[in-house]
Coordinates of C-alpha atoms and ligand atoms in Angstrom, one line a residue:
X1 CA -13.1 9.4 -70.9
X2 CA -14.5 7.6 -68.0
X3 CA -10.8 5.9 -67.5
X4 CA -9.1 9.2 -67.3
X5 CA -11.4 10.3 -64.9
X6 CA -11.0 7.0 -62.8
X7 CA -7.4 7.5 -63.1
X8 CA -7.3 11.0 -62.0
X9 CA -9.6 9.9 -58.8
X10 CA -7.0 7.3 -58.2
X11 CA -4.0 9.6 -58.2
X12 CA -5.9 12.1 -56.0
X13 CA -6.6 9.6 -53.6
X14 CA -3.0 8.4 -53.5
X15 CA -1.8 12.1 -53.0
X16 CA -4.3 12.6 -50.3
X17 CA -3.3 9.2 -48.5
X18 CA 0.4 10.5 -48.9
X19 CA -0.4 13.9 -47.3
X20 CA -2.0 12.4 -44.4
X21 CA 1.0 10.3 -43.8
X22 CA 3.5 13.2 -43.7
X23 CA 1.1 15.5 -41.9
X24 CA 0.5 13.5 -38.4
X25 CA -2.9 11.4 -39.4
X26 CA -1.4 8.8 -38.5
X27 CA -2.3 6.7 -35.4
X28 CA -0.4 7.9 -32.3
X29 CA 1.5 4.8 -30.6
X30 CA 0.1 3.9 -27.1
X31 CA 2.1 4.7 -24.2
X32 CA 1.0 2.2 -21.9
X33 CA 2.4 3.6 -18.9
X34 CA 1.0 5.5 -15.5
X35 CA 1.9 8.5 -14.0
X36 CA 4.2 8.1 -10.7
X37 CA 1.7 7.4 -8.1
X38 CA 1.5 9.9 -5.3
X39 CA -1.6 11.6 -4.4
X40 CA -1.5 14.3 -1.7
X41 CA -4.0 15.8 0.7
X42 CA -4.0 17.8 4.4
X43 CA -4.7 16.0 7.6
X44 CA -5.2 18.8 9.8
X45 CA -1.8 21.0 9.6
X46 CA -0.1 17.6 8.5
X47 CA 0.6 17.0 4.6
X48 CA -0.4 13.5 4.0
X49 CA 0.7 11.8 0.6
X50 CA 0.0 8.4 -0.4
X51 CA 2.9 6.8 -2.4
X52 CA 2.3 3.9 -4.8
X53 CA 4.8 1.0 -4.9
X54 CA 3.3 -0.7 -8.0
X55 CA 0.3 -3.0 -8.6
X56 CA 0.5 -6.8 -8.6
X57 CA -1.7 -9.6 -9.3
X58 CA -3.4 -11.3 -6.3
X59 CA -4.8 -14.7 -6.8
X60 CA -7.8 -14.2 -4.2
X61 CA -9.1 -17.8 -4.7
X62 CA -6.0 -19.5 -3.3
X63 CA -5.5 -16.5 -0.6
X64 CA -8.6 -15.7 0.9
X65 CA -10.0 -17.8 3.6
X66 CA -13.6 -18.3 5.3
X67 CA -15.4 -17.8 1.7
X68 CA -16.5 -20.1 -0.9
X69 CA -15.5 -19.9 -4.4
X70 CA -19.0 -19.0 -5.7
X71 CA -19.3 -16.2 -3.0
X72 CA -15.8 -14.8 -3.8
X73 CA -16.7 -14.9 -7.4
X74 CA -20.0 -12.9 -6.7
X75 CA -18.4 -10.3 -4.6
X76 CA -15.8 -9.9 -7.3
X77 CA -17.9 -9.8 -10.0
X78 CA -20.4 -6.9 -7.9
X79 CA -17.2 -4.8 -8.0
X80 CA -16.7 -5.4 -11.6
X81 CA -13.2 -7.3 -10.6
X82 CA -11.9 -10.6 -11.6
X83 CA -9.5 -13.0 -10.3
X84 CA -6.3 -12.5 -9.9
X85 CA -7.3 -9.0 -8.4
X86 CA -5.2 -6.3 -9.5
X87 CA -4.0 -4.9 -6.1
X88 CA -2.2 -1.7 -5.0
X89 CA 0.7 -1.5 -2.8
X90 CA 0.8 1.8 -1.1
X91 CA 3.2 3.7 1.3
X92 CA 2.4 6.9 3.1
X93 CA 4.4 9.9 3.6
X94 CA 3.4 12.2 6.5
X95 CA 5.4 15.8 6.8
X96 CA 4.1 17.1 10.1
X97 CA 6.1 20.4 9.6
X98 CA 9.0 19.0 11.8
X99 CA 9.5 15.4 11.0
X100 CA 9.2 13.6 7.6
X101 CA 7.7 10.0 8.3
X102 CA 7.1 7.3 5.9
X103 CA 5.0 4.4 6.8
X104 CA 6.0 1.0 5.1
X105 CA 8.6 1.2 2.0
X106 CA 7.0 -1.0 -0.5
X107 CA 8.3 -4.0 -2.0
X108 CA 12.0 -3.1 -3.3
X109 CA 13.2 -5.7 -5.5
X110 CA 11.5 -8.4 -3.8
X111 CA 8.4 -8.7 -6.0
X112 CA 9.6 -8.3 -9.7
X113 CA 9.2 -5.3 -11.9
X114 CA 5.6 -4.6 -11.3
X115 CA 6.7 -3.5 -7.6
X116 CA 9.4 -1.5 -6.4
X117 CA 8.3 2.1 -7.7
X118 CA 8.2 3.6 -4.3
X119 CA 11.4 6.0 -4.6
X120 CA 10.0 7.4 -8.1
X121 CA 7.0 8.2 -6.4
X122 CA 8.8 9.6 -3.3
X123 CA 10.8 11.9 -5.6
X124 CA 7.7 12.5 -7.9
X125 CA 6.1 13.9 -5.0
X126 CA 8.9 16.3 -4.3
X127 CA 11.1 14.6 -1.6
X128 CA 14.3 12.8 -1.4
X129 CA 15.1 9.6 0.5
X130 CA 17.9 11.4 2.6
X131 CA 15.1 13.8 4.0
X132 CA 13.2 11.0 5.9
X133 CA 13.6 11.5 9.4
X134 CA 11.4 8.4 10.7
X135 CA 10.3 5.0 9.0
X136 CA 7.3 3.4 10.6
X137 CA 6.7 -0.3 9.8
X138 CA 3.1 -1.7 9.8
X139 CA 4.8 -5.7 9.8
X140 CA 7.7 -7.4 8.5
X141 CA 6.2 -8.9 5.0
X142 CA 8.6 -8.2 2.1
X143 CA 6.0 -5.9 0.3
X144 CA 6.2 -3.3 3.2
X145 CA 10.3 -3.8 4.0
X146 CA 11.5 -4.4 0.5
X147 CA 12.0 -0.7 0.0
X148 CA 14.3 -0.4 3.1
X149 CA 17.5 -1.3 0.7
X150 CA 18.4 0.0 -2.7
X151 CA 20.7 -2.9 -3.9
X152 CA 22.6 -3.6 -0.7
X153 CA 22.6 0.0 0.6
X154 CA 20.2 1.6 3.2
X155 CA 17.7 3.7 1.4
X156 CA 17.0 6.0 4.1
X157 CA 20.3 6.7 5.6
X158 CA 19.2 9.1 8.2
X159 CA 15.9 7.4 9.1
X160 CA 15.2 5.9 12.4
X161 CA 13.3 2.7 11.5
X162 CA 10.4 1.7 14.3
X163 CA 8.3 -1.5 14.7
X164 CA 6.6 -3.5 17.4
X165 CA 8.4 -5.2 19.7
X166 CA 6.7 -8.6 18.9
X167 CA 7.3 -8.0 15.2
X168 CA 11.2 -7.7 15.5
X169 CA 11.1 -10.9 18.3
X170 CA 9.4 -13.1 15.7
X171 CA 10.8 -12.0 12.4
X172 CA 14.4 -11.5 13.5
X173 CA 15.0 -14.6 15.6
X174 CA 16.4 -17.6 13.9
X175 CA 14.7 -19.7 16.0
X176 CA 11.3 -18.8 15.1
X177 CA 12.6 -19.1 11.7
X178 CA 13.6 -22.5 11.9
X179 CA 10.4 -23.5 13.6
X180 CA 8.7 -21.9 10.8
X181 CA 7.5 -24.1 7.7
X182 CA 9.8 -24.3 5.1
X183 CA 7.5 -22.4 2.7
X184 CA 7.5 -19.1 5.2
X185 CA 11.3 -18.9 5.8
X186 CA 11.8 -16.7 2.7
X187 CA 9.7 -14.0 4.7
X188 CA 11.8 -14.3 7.6
X189 CA 15.0 -14.0 5.4
X190 CA 13.6 -11.2 3.8
X191 CA 13.1 -9.3 6.7
X192 CA 16.5 -10.0 8.4
X193 CA 18.2 -8.7 5.4
X194 CA 16.4 -5.5 5.0
X195 CA 16.1 -4.6 8.7
X196 CA 19.5 -5.9 9.6
X197 CA 21.7 -3.0 8.1
X198 CA 19.2 -0.8 10.1
X199 CA 20.0 -2.5 13.3
X200 CA 23.7 -2.9 12.7
X201 CA 24.1 1.0 12.2
X202 CA 21.7 1.6 15.5
X203 CA 19.2 2.9 13.3
X204 CA 16.5 0.4 14.7
X205 CA 14.0 0.8 17.7
X206 CA 11.2 -1.0 19.0
X207 CA 8.0 0.1 21.0
X208 CA 5.8 -2.1 23.1
X209 CA 2.1 -1.6 21.3
X210 CA 0.5 -4.4 23.6
X211 CA 1.6 -2.6 26.7
X212 CA 0.1 0.6 25.7
X213 CA -3.2 -0.7 24.7
X214 CA -6.0 1.6 23.0
X215 CA -3.8 4.7 23.7
X216 CA -1.1 3.6 21.6
X217 CA 2.7 4.8 21.7
X218 CA 3.2 8.3 20.8
X219 CA 6.4 8.2 18.4
X220 CA 6.3 11.8 17.2
X221 CA 3.8 14.6 18.3
X222 CA 0.5 13.8 16.3
X223 CA 1.6 10.1 15.6
X224 CA 0.7 7.0 17.6
X225 CA 1.5 3.3 16.9
X226 CA -1.8 1.2 17.5
X227 CA -1.4 -2.3 18.2
X228 CA -3.4 -4.4 15.9
X229 CA -1.7 -7.8 16.0
X230 CA -3.0 -10.6 14.2
X231 CA -2.0 -10.3 10.5
X232 CA 1.6 -10.9 12.0
X233 CA 2.6 -11.0 15.7
X234 CA 3.2 -7.4 15.9
X235 CA 1.2 -5.5 13.0
X236 CA 0.8 -2.1 14.0
X237 CA -1.5 0.6 12.4
X238 CA -0.5 4.2 12.8
X239 CA -3.0 7.3 14.1
X240 CA -2.6 10.4 12.8
X241 CA -4.1 13.4 14.6
X242 CA -3.5 16.9 13.8
X243 CA -5.7 19.9 14.2
X244 CA -9.1 17.9 15.1
X245 CA -8.6 15.8 11.9
X246 CA -7.8 12.1 12.3
X247 CA -6.6 9.5 9.9
X248 CA -5.8 6.1 10.7
X249 CA -3.0 4.0 8.8
X250 CA -4.6 0.5 8.6
X251 CA -1.5 -1.5 7.4
X252 CA -2.8 -5.0 6.0
X253 CA -6.1 -5.2 8.0
X254 CA -7.5 -5.5 4.3
X255 CA -6.0 -6.9 1.3
X256 CA -9.1 -7.7 -1.2
X257 CA -11.5 -4.9 -0.2
X258 CA -14.3 -5.9 -2.5
X259 CA -14.7 -9.2 -0.7
X260 CA -13.5 -8.1 3.1
X261 CA -15.5 -4.7 3.3
X262 CA -18.9 -6.7 2.9
X263 CA -17.6 -9.5 4.4
X264 CA -14.9 -8.9 7.4
X265 CA -14.8 -12.3 8.5
X266 CA -12.9 -13.4 5.4
X267 CA -9.4 -13.7 6.2
X268 CA -6.3 -14.3 4.2
X269 CA -3.5 -17.1 4.3
X270 CA -0.7 -14.9 5.4
X271 CA -2.6 -14.2 8.8
X272 CA -0.2 -15.7 11.5
X273 CA -3.1 -15.6 13.8
X274 CA -6.5 -16.0 11.6
X275 CA -9.1 -15.2 14.3
X276 CA -6.8 -12.2 16.0
X277 CA -6.7 -10.6 12.3
X278 CA -10.4 -10.8 11.8
X279 CA -10.9 -9.4 15.3
X280 CA -8.6 -6.4 14.5
X281 CA -10.2 -5.9 11.3
X282 CA -13.9 -5.8 12.8
X283 CA -12.8 -3.6 15.5
X284 CA -11.0 -1.1 13.7
X285 CA -13.6 -0.9 10.8
X286 CA -16.3 -0.3 13.3
X287 CA -14.7 2.5 15.2
X288 CA -13.6 4.2 11.8
X289 CA -17.3 3.9 10.4
X290 CA -18.8 5.1 13.6
X291 CA -16.3 8.0 14.2
X292 CA -16.0 9.0 10.3
X293 CA -12.4 9.6 10.4
X294 CA -10.1 8.8 7.6
X295 CA -8.3 5.6 6.8
X296 CA -5.8 4.5 4.7
X297 CA -4.9 1.0 3.7
X298 CA -1.9 -0.6 2.0
X299 CA -3.6 -2.5 -0.3
X300 CA -6.7 -0.5 -1.1
X301 CA -6.8 0.6 -4.6
X302 CA -4.4 3.8 -4.9
X303 CA -4.2 6.1 -3.0
X304 CA -5.9 4.1 -0.7
X305 CA -7.6 6.8 1.4
X306 CA -11.2 7.1 2.2
X307 CA -13.7 6.6 4.5
X308 CA -15.6 3.5 5.8
X309 CA -19.6 3.3 6.2
X310 CA -21.8 0.8 7.9
X311 CA -23.5 -1.3 5.0
X312 CA -25.7 -4.2 6.2
X313 CA -23.4 -6.6 8.1
X314 CA -20.3 -5.1 6.6
X315 CA -18.7 -1.9 5.3
X316 CA -18.7 0.1 2.2
X317 CA -15.7 2.3 0.7
X318 CA -15.9 5.8 -0.1
X319 CA -12.5 6.9 -1.7
X320 CA -11.5 10.0 -1.2
X321 CA -12.9 12.8 -3.2
X322 CA -10.0 14.2 -5.7
X323 CA -8.4 17.5 -4.9
X324 CA -5.7 19.8 -6.0
X325 CA -5.8 22.9 -3.8
X326 CA -4.2 23.3 -0.5
Ligands
ZN1 ZN1 1.1 -6.2 2.5

């Protein structure tokens, strides 16, 4: 009697298992992907869209300068991060209503499959590369100019590409390349191969940021180029102003925010003029915190838009409050 009951129970359990398997109780497979990265907000009357090119792992211990290993570890731990730091690569799209302006272009094919997602993000944000009127480069490192080419073709066939005169003179000059250490020559080659096609087609123009000083150079109404030379010879930030609202696209004034915000004197190995890069960071951060306008950074965690607040001798980051209403 007992055995029969036991068998029935076993059969019932087997039936339930079969039922579960055929009616969707199996574990759902993990997707392990992220949505295309765009985040949109208004800056006055301008539509401002952060576009993510991907994230990549940055070995902070090898790259940061003026910081001890213990201090680095402490600052990363305080932000619940570890080395290598997963770092965002952001570009920014501004629709002024009459011009579509892209600031930086991501890494294209230069940094492997973790990067190169700018076009997918641009298209997910509702735009096509042919619609871009102007491309403004913060500087010529590969993670900012790589997206200018898709295979060997210009990604933005109708755009004028603009950058600081000093940046162009440095990176596009073969004599400068030959003077540079062997390890740095690849950066020159990347800049030349990606900007060259726009130079050849008459779509590349420079501006003299140093001569314009703190006023900057107005490129289209509402957008100025501001010389923040130091990270590279012609590194440039872009000031966007519309209807009383202001946002500054910092470029590469900061790479590892968890360390360089509390300690702005921490530099990075890629700085061509280390003291100059630190001085620009200190000055721009102080101004942004004093006046409370928006800032956006290429390597701040996506969307990389927020405010800086004074915090002790350094700064704290207040990321943009998520919104869907326009
Ligand atoms: Zn960069």
